[in-house]
XYZ file of C-alpha atoms in Angstrom:
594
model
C -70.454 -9.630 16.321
C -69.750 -5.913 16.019
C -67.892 -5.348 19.361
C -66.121 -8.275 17.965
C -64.991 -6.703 14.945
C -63.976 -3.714 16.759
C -62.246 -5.669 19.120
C -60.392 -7.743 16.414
C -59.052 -4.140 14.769
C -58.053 -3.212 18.134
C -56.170 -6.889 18.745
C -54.517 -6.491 15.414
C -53.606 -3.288 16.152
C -51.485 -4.408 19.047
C -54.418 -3.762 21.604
C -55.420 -7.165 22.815
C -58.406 -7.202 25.003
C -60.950 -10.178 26.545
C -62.027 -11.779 23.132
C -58.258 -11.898 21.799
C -55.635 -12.701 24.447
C -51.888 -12.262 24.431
C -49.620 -14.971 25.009
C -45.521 -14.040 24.449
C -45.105 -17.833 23.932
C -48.335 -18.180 21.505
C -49.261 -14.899 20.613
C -52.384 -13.775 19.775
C -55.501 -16.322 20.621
C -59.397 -16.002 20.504
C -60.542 -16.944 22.806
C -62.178 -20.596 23.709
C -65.216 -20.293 25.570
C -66.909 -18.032 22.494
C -70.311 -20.000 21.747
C -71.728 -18.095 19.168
C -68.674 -18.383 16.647
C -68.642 -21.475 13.723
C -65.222 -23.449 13.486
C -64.802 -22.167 10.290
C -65.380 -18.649 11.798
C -62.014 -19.576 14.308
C -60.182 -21.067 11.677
C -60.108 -17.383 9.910
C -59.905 -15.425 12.883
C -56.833 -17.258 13.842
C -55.572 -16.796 10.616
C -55.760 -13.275 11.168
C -54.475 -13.318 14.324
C -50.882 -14.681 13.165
C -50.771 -11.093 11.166
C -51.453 -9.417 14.449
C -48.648 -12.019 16.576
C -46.234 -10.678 14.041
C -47.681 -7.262 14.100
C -46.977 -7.027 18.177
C -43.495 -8.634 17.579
C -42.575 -6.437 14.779
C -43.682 -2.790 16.940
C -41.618 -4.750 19.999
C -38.305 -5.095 18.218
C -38.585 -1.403 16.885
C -39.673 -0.373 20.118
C -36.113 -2.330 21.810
C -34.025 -0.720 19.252
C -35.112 2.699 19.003
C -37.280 3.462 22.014
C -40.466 4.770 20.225
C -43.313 3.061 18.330
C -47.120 3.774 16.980
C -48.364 2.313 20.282
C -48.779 2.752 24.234
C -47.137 -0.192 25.649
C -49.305 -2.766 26.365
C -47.416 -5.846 27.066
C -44.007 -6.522 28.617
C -41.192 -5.513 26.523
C -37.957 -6.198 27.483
C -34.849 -4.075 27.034
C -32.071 -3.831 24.111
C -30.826 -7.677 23.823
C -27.189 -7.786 24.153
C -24.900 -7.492 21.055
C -27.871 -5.443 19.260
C -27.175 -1.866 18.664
C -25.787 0.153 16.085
C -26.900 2.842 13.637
C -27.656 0.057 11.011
C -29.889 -1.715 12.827
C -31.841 1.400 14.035
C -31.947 2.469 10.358
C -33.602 -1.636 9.618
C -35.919 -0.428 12.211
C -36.695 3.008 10.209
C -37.453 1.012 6.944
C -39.999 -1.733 9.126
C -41.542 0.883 10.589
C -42.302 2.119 7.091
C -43.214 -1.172 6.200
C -45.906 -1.528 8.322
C -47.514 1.639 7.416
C -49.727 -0.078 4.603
C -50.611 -2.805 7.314
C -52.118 0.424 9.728
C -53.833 2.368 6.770
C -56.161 -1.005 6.341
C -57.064 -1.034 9.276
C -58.025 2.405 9.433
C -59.904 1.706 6.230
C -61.516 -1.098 7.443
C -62.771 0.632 10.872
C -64.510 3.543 8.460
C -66.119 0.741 6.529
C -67.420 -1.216 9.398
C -68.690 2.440 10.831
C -70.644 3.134 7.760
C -71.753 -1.211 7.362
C -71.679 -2.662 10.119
C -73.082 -5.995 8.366
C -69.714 -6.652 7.057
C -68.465 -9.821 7.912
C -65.307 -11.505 8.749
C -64.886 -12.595 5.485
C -64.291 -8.896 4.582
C -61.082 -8.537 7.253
C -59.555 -11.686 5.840
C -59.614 -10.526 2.438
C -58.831 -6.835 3.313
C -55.342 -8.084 4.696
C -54.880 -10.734 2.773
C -52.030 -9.038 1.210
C -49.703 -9.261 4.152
C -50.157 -12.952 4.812
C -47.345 -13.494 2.646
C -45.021 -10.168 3.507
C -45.437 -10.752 7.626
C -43.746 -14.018 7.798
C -41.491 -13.502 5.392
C -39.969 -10.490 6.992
C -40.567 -12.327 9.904
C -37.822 -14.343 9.467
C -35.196 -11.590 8.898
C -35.966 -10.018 11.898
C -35.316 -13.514 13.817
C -32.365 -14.039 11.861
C -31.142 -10.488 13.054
C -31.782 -11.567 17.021
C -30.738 -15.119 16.825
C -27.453 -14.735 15.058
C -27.206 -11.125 16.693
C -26.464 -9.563 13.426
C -24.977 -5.862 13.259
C -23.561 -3.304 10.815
C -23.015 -3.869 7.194
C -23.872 -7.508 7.852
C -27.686 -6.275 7.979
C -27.375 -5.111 4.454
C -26.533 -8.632 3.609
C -29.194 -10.540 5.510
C -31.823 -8.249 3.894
C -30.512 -8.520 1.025
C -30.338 -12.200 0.315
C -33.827 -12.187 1.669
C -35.250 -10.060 -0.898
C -33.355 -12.132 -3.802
C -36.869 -14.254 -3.768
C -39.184 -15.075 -6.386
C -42.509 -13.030 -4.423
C -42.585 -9.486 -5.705
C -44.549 -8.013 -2.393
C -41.855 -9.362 0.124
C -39.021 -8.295 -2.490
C -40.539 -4.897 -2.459
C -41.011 -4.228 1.000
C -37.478 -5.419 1.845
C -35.680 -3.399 -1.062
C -37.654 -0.365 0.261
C -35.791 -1.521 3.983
C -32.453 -1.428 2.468
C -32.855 1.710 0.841
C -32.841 2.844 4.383
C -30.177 0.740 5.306
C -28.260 2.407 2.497
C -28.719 5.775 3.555
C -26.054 5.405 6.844
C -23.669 3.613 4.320
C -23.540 6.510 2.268
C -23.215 8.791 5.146
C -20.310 6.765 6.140
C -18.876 6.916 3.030
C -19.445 10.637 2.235
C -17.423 11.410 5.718
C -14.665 8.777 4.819
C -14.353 9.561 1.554
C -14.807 13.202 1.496
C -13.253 14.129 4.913
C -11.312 10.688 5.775
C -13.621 10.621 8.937
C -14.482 7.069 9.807
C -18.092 7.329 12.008
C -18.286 3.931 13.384
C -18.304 3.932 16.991
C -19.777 0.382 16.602
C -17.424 -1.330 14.572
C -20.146 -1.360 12.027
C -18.626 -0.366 8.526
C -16.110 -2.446 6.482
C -13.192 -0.271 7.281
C -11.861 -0.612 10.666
C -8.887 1.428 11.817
C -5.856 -0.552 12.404
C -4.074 -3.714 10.350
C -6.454 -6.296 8.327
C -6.487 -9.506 10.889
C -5.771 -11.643 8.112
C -6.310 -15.409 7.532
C -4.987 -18.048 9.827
C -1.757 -18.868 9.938
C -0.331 -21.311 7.636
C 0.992 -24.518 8.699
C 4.536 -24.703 8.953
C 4.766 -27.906 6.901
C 3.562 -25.968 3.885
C 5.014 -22.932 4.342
C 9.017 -24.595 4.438
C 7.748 -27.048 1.377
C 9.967 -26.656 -1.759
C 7.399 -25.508 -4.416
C 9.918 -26.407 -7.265
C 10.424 -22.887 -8.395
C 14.229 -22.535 -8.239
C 14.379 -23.792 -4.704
C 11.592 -21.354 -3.306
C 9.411 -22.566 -0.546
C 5.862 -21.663 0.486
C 7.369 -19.058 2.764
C 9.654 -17.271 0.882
C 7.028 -17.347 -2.164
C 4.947 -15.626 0.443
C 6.942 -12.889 1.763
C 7.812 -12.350 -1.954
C 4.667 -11.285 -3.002
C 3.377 -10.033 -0.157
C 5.436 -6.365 0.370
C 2.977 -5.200 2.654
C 3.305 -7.917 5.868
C 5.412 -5.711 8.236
C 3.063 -2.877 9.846
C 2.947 -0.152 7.734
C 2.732 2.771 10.605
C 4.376 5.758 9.234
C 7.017 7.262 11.769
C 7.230 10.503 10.674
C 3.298 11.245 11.321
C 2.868 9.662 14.103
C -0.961 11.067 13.373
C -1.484 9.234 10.588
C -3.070 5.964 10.906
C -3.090 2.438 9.649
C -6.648 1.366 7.661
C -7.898 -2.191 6.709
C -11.241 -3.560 5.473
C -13.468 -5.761 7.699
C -13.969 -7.922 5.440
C -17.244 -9.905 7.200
C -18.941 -6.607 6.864
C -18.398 -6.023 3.225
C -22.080 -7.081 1.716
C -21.612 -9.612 -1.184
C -23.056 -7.085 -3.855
C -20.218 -4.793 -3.170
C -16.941 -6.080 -4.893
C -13.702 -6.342 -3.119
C -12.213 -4.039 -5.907
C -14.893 -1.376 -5.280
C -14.106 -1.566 -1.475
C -10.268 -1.343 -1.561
C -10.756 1.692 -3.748
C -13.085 2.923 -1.153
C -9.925 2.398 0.956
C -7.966 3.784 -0.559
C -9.483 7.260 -1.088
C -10.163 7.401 2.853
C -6.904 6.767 4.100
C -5.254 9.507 1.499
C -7.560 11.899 2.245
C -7.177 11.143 6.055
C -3.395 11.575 5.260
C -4.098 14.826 3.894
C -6.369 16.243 6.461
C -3.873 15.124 9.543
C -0.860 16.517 7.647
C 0.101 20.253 8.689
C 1.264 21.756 5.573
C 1.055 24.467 4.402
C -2.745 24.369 2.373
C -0.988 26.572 -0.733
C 1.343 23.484 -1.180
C -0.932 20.265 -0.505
C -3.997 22.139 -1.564
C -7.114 19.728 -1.573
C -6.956 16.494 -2.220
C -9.990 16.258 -4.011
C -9.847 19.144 -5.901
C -12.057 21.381 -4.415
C -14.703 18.758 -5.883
C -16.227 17.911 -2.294
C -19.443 19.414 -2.528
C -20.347 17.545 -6.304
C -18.693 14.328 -4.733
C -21.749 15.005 -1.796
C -24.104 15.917 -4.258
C -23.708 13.017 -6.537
C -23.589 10.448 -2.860
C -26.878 12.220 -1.938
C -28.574 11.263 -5.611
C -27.511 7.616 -4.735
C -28.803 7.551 -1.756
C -32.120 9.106 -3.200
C -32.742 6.146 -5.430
C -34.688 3.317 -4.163
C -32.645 0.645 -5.437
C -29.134 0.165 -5.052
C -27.153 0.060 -8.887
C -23.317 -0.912 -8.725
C -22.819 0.750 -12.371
C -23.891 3.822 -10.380
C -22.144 3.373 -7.439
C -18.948 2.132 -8.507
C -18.651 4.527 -11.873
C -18.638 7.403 -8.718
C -16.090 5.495 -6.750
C -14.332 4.912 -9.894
C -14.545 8.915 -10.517
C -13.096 10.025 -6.797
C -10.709 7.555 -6.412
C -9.397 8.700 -10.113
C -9.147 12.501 -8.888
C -7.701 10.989 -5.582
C -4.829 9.033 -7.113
C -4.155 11.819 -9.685
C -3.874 14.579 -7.222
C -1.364 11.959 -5.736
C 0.429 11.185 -8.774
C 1.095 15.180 -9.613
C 2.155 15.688 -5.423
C 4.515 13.246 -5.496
C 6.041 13.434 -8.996
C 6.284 16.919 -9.722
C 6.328 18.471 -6.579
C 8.133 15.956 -4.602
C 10.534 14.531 -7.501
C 9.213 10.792 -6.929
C 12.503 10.106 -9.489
C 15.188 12.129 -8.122
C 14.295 9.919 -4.728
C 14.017 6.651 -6.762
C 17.718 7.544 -8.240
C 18.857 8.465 -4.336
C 17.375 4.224 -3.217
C 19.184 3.324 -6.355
C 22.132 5.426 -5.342
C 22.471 3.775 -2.245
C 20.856 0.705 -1.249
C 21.264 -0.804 -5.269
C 25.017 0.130 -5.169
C 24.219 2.491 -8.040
C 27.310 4.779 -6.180
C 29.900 1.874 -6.968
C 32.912 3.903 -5.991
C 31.275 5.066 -2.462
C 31.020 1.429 -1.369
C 34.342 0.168 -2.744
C 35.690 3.113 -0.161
C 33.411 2.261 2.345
C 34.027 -1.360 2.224
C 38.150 -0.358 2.455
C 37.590 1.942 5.591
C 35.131 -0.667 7.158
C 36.413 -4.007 6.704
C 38.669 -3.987 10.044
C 35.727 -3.013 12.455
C 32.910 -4.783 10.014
C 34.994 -8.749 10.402
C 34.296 -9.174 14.007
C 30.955 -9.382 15.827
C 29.143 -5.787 16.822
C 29.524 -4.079 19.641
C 27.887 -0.523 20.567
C 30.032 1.833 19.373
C 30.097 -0.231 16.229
C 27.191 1.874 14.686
C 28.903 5.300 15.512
C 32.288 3.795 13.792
C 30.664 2.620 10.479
C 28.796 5.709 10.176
C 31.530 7.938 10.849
C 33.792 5.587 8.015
C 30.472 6.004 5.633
C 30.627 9.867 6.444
C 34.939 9.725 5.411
C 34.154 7.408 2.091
C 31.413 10.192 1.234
C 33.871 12.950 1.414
C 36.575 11.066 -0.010
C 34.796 10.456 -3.499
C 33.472 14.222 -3.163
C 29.646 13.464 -2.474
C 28.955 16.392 -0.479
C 25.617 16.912 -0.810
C 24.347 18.657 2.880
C 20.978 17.650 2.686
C 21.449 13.990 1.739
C 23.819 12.974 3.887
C 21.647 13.471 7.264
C 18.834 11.393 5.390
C 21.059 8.022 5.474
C 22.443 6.335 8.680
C 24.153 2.706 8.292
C 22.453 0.996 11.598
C 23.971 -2.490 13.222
C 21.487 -4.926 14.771
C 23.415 -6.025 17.682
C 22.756 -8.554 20.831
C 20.303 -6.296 23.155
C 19.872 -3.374 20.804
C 16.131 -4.155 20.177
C 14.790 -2.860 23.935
C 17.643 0.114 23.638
C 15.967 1.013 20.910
C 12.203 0.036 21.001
C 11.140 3.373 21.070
C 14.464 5.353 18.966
C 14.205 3.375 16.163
C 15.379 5.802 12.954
C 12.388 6.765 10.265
C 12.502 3.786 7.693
C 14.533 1.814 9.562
C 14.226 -2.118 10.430
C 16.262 -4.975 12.025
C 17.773 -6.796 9.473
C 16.445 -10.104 9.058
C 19.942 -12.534 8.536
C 19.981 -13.043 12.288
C 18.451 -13.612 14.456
C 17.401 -11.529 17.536
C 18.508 -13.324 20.386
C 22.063 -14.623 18.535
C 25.019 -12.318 18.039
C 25.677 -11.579 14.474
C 29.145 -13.463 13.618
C 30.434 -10.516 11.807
C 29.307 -6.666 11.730
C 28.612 -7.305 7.880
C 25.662 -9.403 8.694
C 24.175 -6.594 10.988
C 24.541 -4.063 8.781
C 21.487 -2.260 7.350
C 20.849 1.499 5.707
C 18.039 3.698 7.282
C 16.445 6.545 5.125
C 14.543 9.813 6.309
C 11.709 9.406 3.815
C 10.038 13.164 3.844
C 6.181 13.452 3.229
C 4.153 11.927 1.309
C 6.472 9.475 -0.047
C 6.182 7.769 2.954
C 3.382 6.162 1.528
C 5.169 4.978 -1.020
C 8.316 3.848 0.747
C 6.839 2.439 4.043
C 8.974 0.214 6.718
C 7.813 -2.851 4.510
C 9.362 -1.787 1.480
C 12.240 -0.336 2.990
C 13.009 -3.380 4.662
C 12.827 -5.130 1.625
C 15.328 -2.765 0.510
C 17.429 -3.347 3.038
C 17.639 -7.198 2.169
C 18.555 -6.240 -1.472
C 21.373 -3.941 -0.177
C 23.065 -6.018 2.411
C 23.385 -9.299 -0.642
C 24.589 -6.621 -3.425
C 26.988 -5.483 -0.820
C 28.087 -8.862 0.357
C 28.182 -9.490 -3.522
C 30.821 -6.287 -4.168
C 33.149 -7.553 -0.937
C 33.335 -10.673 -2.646
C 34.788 -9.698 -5.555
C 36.854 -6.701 -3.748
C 38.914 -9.315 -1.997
C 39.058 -11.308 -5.278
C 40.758 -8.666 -6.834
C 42.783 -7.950 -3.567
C 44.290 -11.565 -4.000
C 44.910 -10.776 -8.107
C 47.123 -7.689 -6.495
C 48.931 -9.741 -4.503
C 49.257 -12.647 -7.357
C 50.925 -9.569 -9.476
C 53.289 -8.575 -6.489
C 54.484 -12.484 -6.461
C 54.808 -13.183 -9.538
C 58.155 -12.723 -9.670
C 58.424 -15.815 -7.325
C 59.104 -19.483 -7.968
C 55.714 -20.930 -7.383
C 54.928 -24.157 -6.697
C 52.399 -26.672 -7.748
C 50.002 -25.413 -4.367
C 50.558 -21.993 -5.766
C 49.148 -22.644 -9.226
C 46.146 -24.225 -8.383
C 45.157 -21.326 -5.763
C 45.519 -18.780 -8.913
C 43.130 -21.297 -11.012
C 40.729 -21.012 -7.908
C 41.022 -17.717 -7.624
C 40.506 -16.995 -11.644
C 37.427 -19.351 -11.267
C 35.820 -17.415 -8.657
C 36.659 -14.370 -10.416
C 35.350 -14.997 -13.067
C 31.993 -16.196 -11.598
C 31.442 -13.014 -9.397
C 32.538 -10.245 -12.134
C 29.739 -11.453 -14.294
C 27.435 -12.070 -11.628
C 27.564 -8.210 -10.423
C 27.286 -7.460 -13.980
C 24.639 -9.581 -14.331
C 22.934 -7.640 -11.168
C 23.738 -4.993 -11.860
C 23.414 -4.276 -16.033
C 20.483 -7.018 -16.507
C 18.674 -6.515 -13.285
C 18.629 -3.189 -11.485
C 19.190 -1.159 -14.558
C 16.751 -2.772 -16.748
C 14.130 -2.922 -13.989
C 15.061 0.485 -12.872
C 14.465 2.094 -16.258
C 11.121 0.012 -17.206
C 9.735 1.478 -13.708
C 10.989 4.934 -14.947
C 8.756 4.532 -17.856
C 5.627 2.866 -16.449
C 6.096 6.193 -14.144
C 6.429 8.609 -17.123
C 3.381 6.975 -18.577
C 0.495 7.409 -16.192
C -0.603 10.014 -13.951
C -2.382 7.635 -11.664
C -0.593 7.259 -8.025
C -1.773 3.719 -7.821
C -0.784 2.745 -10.648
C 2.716 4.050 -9.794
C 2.430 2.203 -6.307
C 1.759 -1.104 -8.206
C 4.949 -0.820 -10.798
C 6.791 -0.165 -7.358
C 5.863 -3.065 -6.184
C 6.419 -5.351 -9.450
C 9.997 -3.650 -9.859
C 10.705 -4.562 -6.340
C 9.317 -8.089 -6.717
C 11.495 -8.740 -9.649
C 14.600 -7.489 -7.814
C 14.334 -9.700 -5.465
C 13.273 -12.975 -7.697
C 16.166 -11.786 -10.307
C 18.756 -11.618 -8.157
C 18.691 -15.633 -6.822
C 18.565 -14.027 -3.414
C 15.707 -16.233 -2.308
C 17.424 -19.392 -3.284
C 19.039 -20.985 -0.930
C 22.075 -22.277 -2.789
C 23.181 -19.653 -3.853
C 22.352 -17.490 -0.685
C 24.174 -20.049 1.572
C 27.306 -20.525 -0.881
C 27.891 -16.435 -1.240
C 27.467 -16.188 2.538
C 30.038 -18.689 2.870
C 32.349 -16.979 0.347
C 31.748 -13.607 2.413
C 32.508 -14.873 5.314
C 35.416 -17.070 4.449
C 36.636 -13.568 3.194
């Protein structure tokens, strides 16, 4: 009975011998041809021998996922199973291995105990280890849900910790003490993300990936070209309304500086979407800082020279053995706020965010009225016919006259704009020459030739750093769509007041009945057009312009700023019926007719 015992310590120590036989399928068995042992007697040493089956399986998987364990290998083990790798997992590893340190210490204590009685009895073992009867198979089961569903990354956090959301306190302890450890390469990650815009993650492991977010699935086209009753808007258009971020984002002038997403099947469930796109967001700016190559005196750091508290404070998280979102997200909350302010200070006062808000206003809202009237006069002969390739060279050169002619001057503006014309087989010219900020205009389409250079036409602007993160391709391009309607808008009522002109030089005429009723059309359309450009222009872009002037002047918080962008240029385009299709389709008409 003694050699048994011994041999039972060493079988639940991962040692099987004679008396307790390995199977892989089975596990760990006593053996059958044992006389001298009651049933009752095999009922509990098979008991005990499911603690050691999980024992041996636990020390295997640490063993195929980190390459050392507390044991000579005594059995087959096979190598890493494919699709399971990754600091995460090794670090789930760490915290079982600690786990199972309470598991070797009684059996240690039980082998001095059986040296100094050796009359104690089975009995003894059971109840020695009773306390992991419940822990082994519970934990048990995470570990097969890790190699059956070959789980990875941040989605390890999860599985553990909807495991340990259970009602038994020793299996909730043991796996809150395993994603403590867990916890400690997130907020490694984090520290080199947020502090240095690093993102570690060889493994596609973390929930933010370089590169654009994937996205849902597409939309079916049914719903996307149903009228949702809102002034003639369908799906689609609502769509590409709200969303000003759906063209890629890559800015042109650092080509170094790239695009970020979340992953979102990595983010765990106790981590809120809002905590994790402010995680974003800190990363990618200080990433855009550390890529950028100016001068340190003028960007300075991002963070304020508060990198090593930042650390310090990550570290004390990391410390604790349970994970508190107060705590975690009240330190988000406080680097993201020095982030956005540092932001909000480089782009407002030392970049004059307003005087380049009055230069888009300038010149894709038509705030320079008398510049496009000229424009319009010097352009209208080469603008009325379809686009050819010197096209772009002729407006620009016209935009460069009506500039002069009205006395704007101004040497380093001018070399920021370019007028650009989207003609047939311009796209593979210019794949790889597109202008900063620019993008095709979207009235046409690719493969069709515009049917007049007016519907081609589009403004580029050299946005300088860091505004580029403000004014990306998306927005721009949004711009763009405002600029080409406001400016099919003013030609409109140009040529209405170009017929008025020659009414005046008539007048003097007999007139007939024909006659008469082309003035009444004329006054008509007049009359509809002059108060619909002041309607644009008075009740839209100024009023927007000068609440976004204000929601500007009264925060120092650069998302904040980023998100009364947005809204301002939302409610441009929803204000100004360009989205409906009426209206769209009848002033295109008009334009054209013109």
């Amino acid at each position: 009975l003694i050699k048994m015992i011994h041999e039972l310590l060493l079988a639940l120590s991962g040692y099987p011998g004679t008396i307790f036989t390995w199977n892989k399928r089975t596990g760990l068995q006593v053996s059958q041809d044992l006389p001298f042992l009651h049933p009752s007697e095999t009922s509990v040493l098979n008991r005990l021998c499911k603690l050691g089956s999980d024992y041996i399986r636990f020390t295997e998987f640490i063993e195929q996922h980190t390459g050392h364990v507390h044991q000579q290998e005594h059995h087959s083990i096979q190598t890493n199973q494919a699709g399971l790798n990754g600091v995460y997992l090794r670090a789930f590893c760490t915290g079982l291995d600690s786990m199972l340190q309470p598991y070797r210490q009684a059996l240690l204590d039980l082998e001095q105990e059986f040296l100094g009685d050796p009359h104690l009895s089975i009995s003894h073992v059971n109840y020695m280890l009773d306390q992991f009867q419940l822990l082994f198979p519970s934990v048990m089961v995470v570990v097969e849900t890790i190699k059956s569903q070959k789980i990875h990354g941040c989605q390890i956090l999860e599985t553990v910790y909807k495991h340990s959301c259970g009602g038994l306190p020793p299996v909730r302890m043991a796996l809150e003490k395993i994603l403590a450890v867990c916890h400690g390469v997130m907020y490694k990650q984090l520290a080199a993300w947020m502090l240095h815009g690093l993102l570690l993650d060889q493994s596609e492991e973390f929930y933010v990936k370089q590169g654009p977010s994937a996205g849902g699935a597409a939309a079916n086209q049914e719903e996307d070209e149903e009228d949702l009753g809102i002034g003639g808007l369908s799906g689609k258009q609502l769509k590409e309304l709200q969303d000003l971020r759906l063209i890629e984002e890559e800015n042109m002038l650092a080509p170094s500086l790239q695009q970020f997403s979340l992953r979102a099947e990595m983010l765990p469930s106790y981590v809120p979407i809002r905590v994790a796109e402010k995680i974003l967001f800190v990363g990618e700016s200080v990433q855009m800082f550390e890529n950028h190559n100016h001068s340190p005196s003028r960007a300075g750091s991002i963070l304020k020279h508060q990198e090593d508290m930042f650390a310090t404070e990550l570290h004390r998280l990391k410390q604790q053995p349970f994970f508190s979102l107060v705590d975690f997200e009240n330190l988000i909350d406080g680097i993201r706020s020095t982030v956005a302010e540092h932001l909000w200070t480089l782009m407002v006062e030392e970049s004059d965010l307003l005087g380049q808000l009055k230069i888009i206003k300038d010149f894709y809202l038509l705030g320079r009225g008398e510049l496009y009237q000229v424009f319009i006069d010097h352009a209208q002969h080469m603008l009325k016919t379809p686009p050819t390739a010197v096209t772009e060279h002729d407006v620009n050169v016209a935009f460069q006259q009506a500039a002069h002619k009205v006395l704007l001057d101004d040497d380093n503006l001018l070399p920021l704009l370019h007028l650009t014309i989207d003609y047939q087989g311009k796209e593979s010219k210019d794949v790889t020459g597109t202008r900063e900020g620019a993008t095709p205009p979207q009235e046409s389409s690719p493969r069709e030739v515009p049917p007049t250079g007016w519907a081609a036409l589009g403004l580029a602007y050299k946005v300088q750093w860091p505004l580029h993160i403000l004014f990306t391709p998306a927005v721009l391009e949004k711009y763009n769509v405002i600029f080409r309607y406001l400016l099919s808008v003013r030609r409109v009522q140009s040529e209405l007041q170009h017929c008025w002109a020659l009414q005046m030089q008539r007048k003097h005429l007999k007139s007939n009945q024909t006659d008469a009723v082309k003035w009444r059309l004329r006054n008509h359309m007049a009359f509809l057009v002059d108060n619909l450009q002041y309607y644009l222009q008075v009740d839209v872009l100024e009023s927007q312009f000068s609440q976004l002037l204000q929601q500007i002047n009264s925060t120092r918080d650069f998302e904040s700023i980023r998100l009364a962008h947005d809204h301002f240029l939302s409610n441009l385009l929803a204000q100004s019926f360009i989205l409906l299709k009426p209206s769209r389709y009848a002033d295109d008409q008009i334009a054209m007719s013109l």
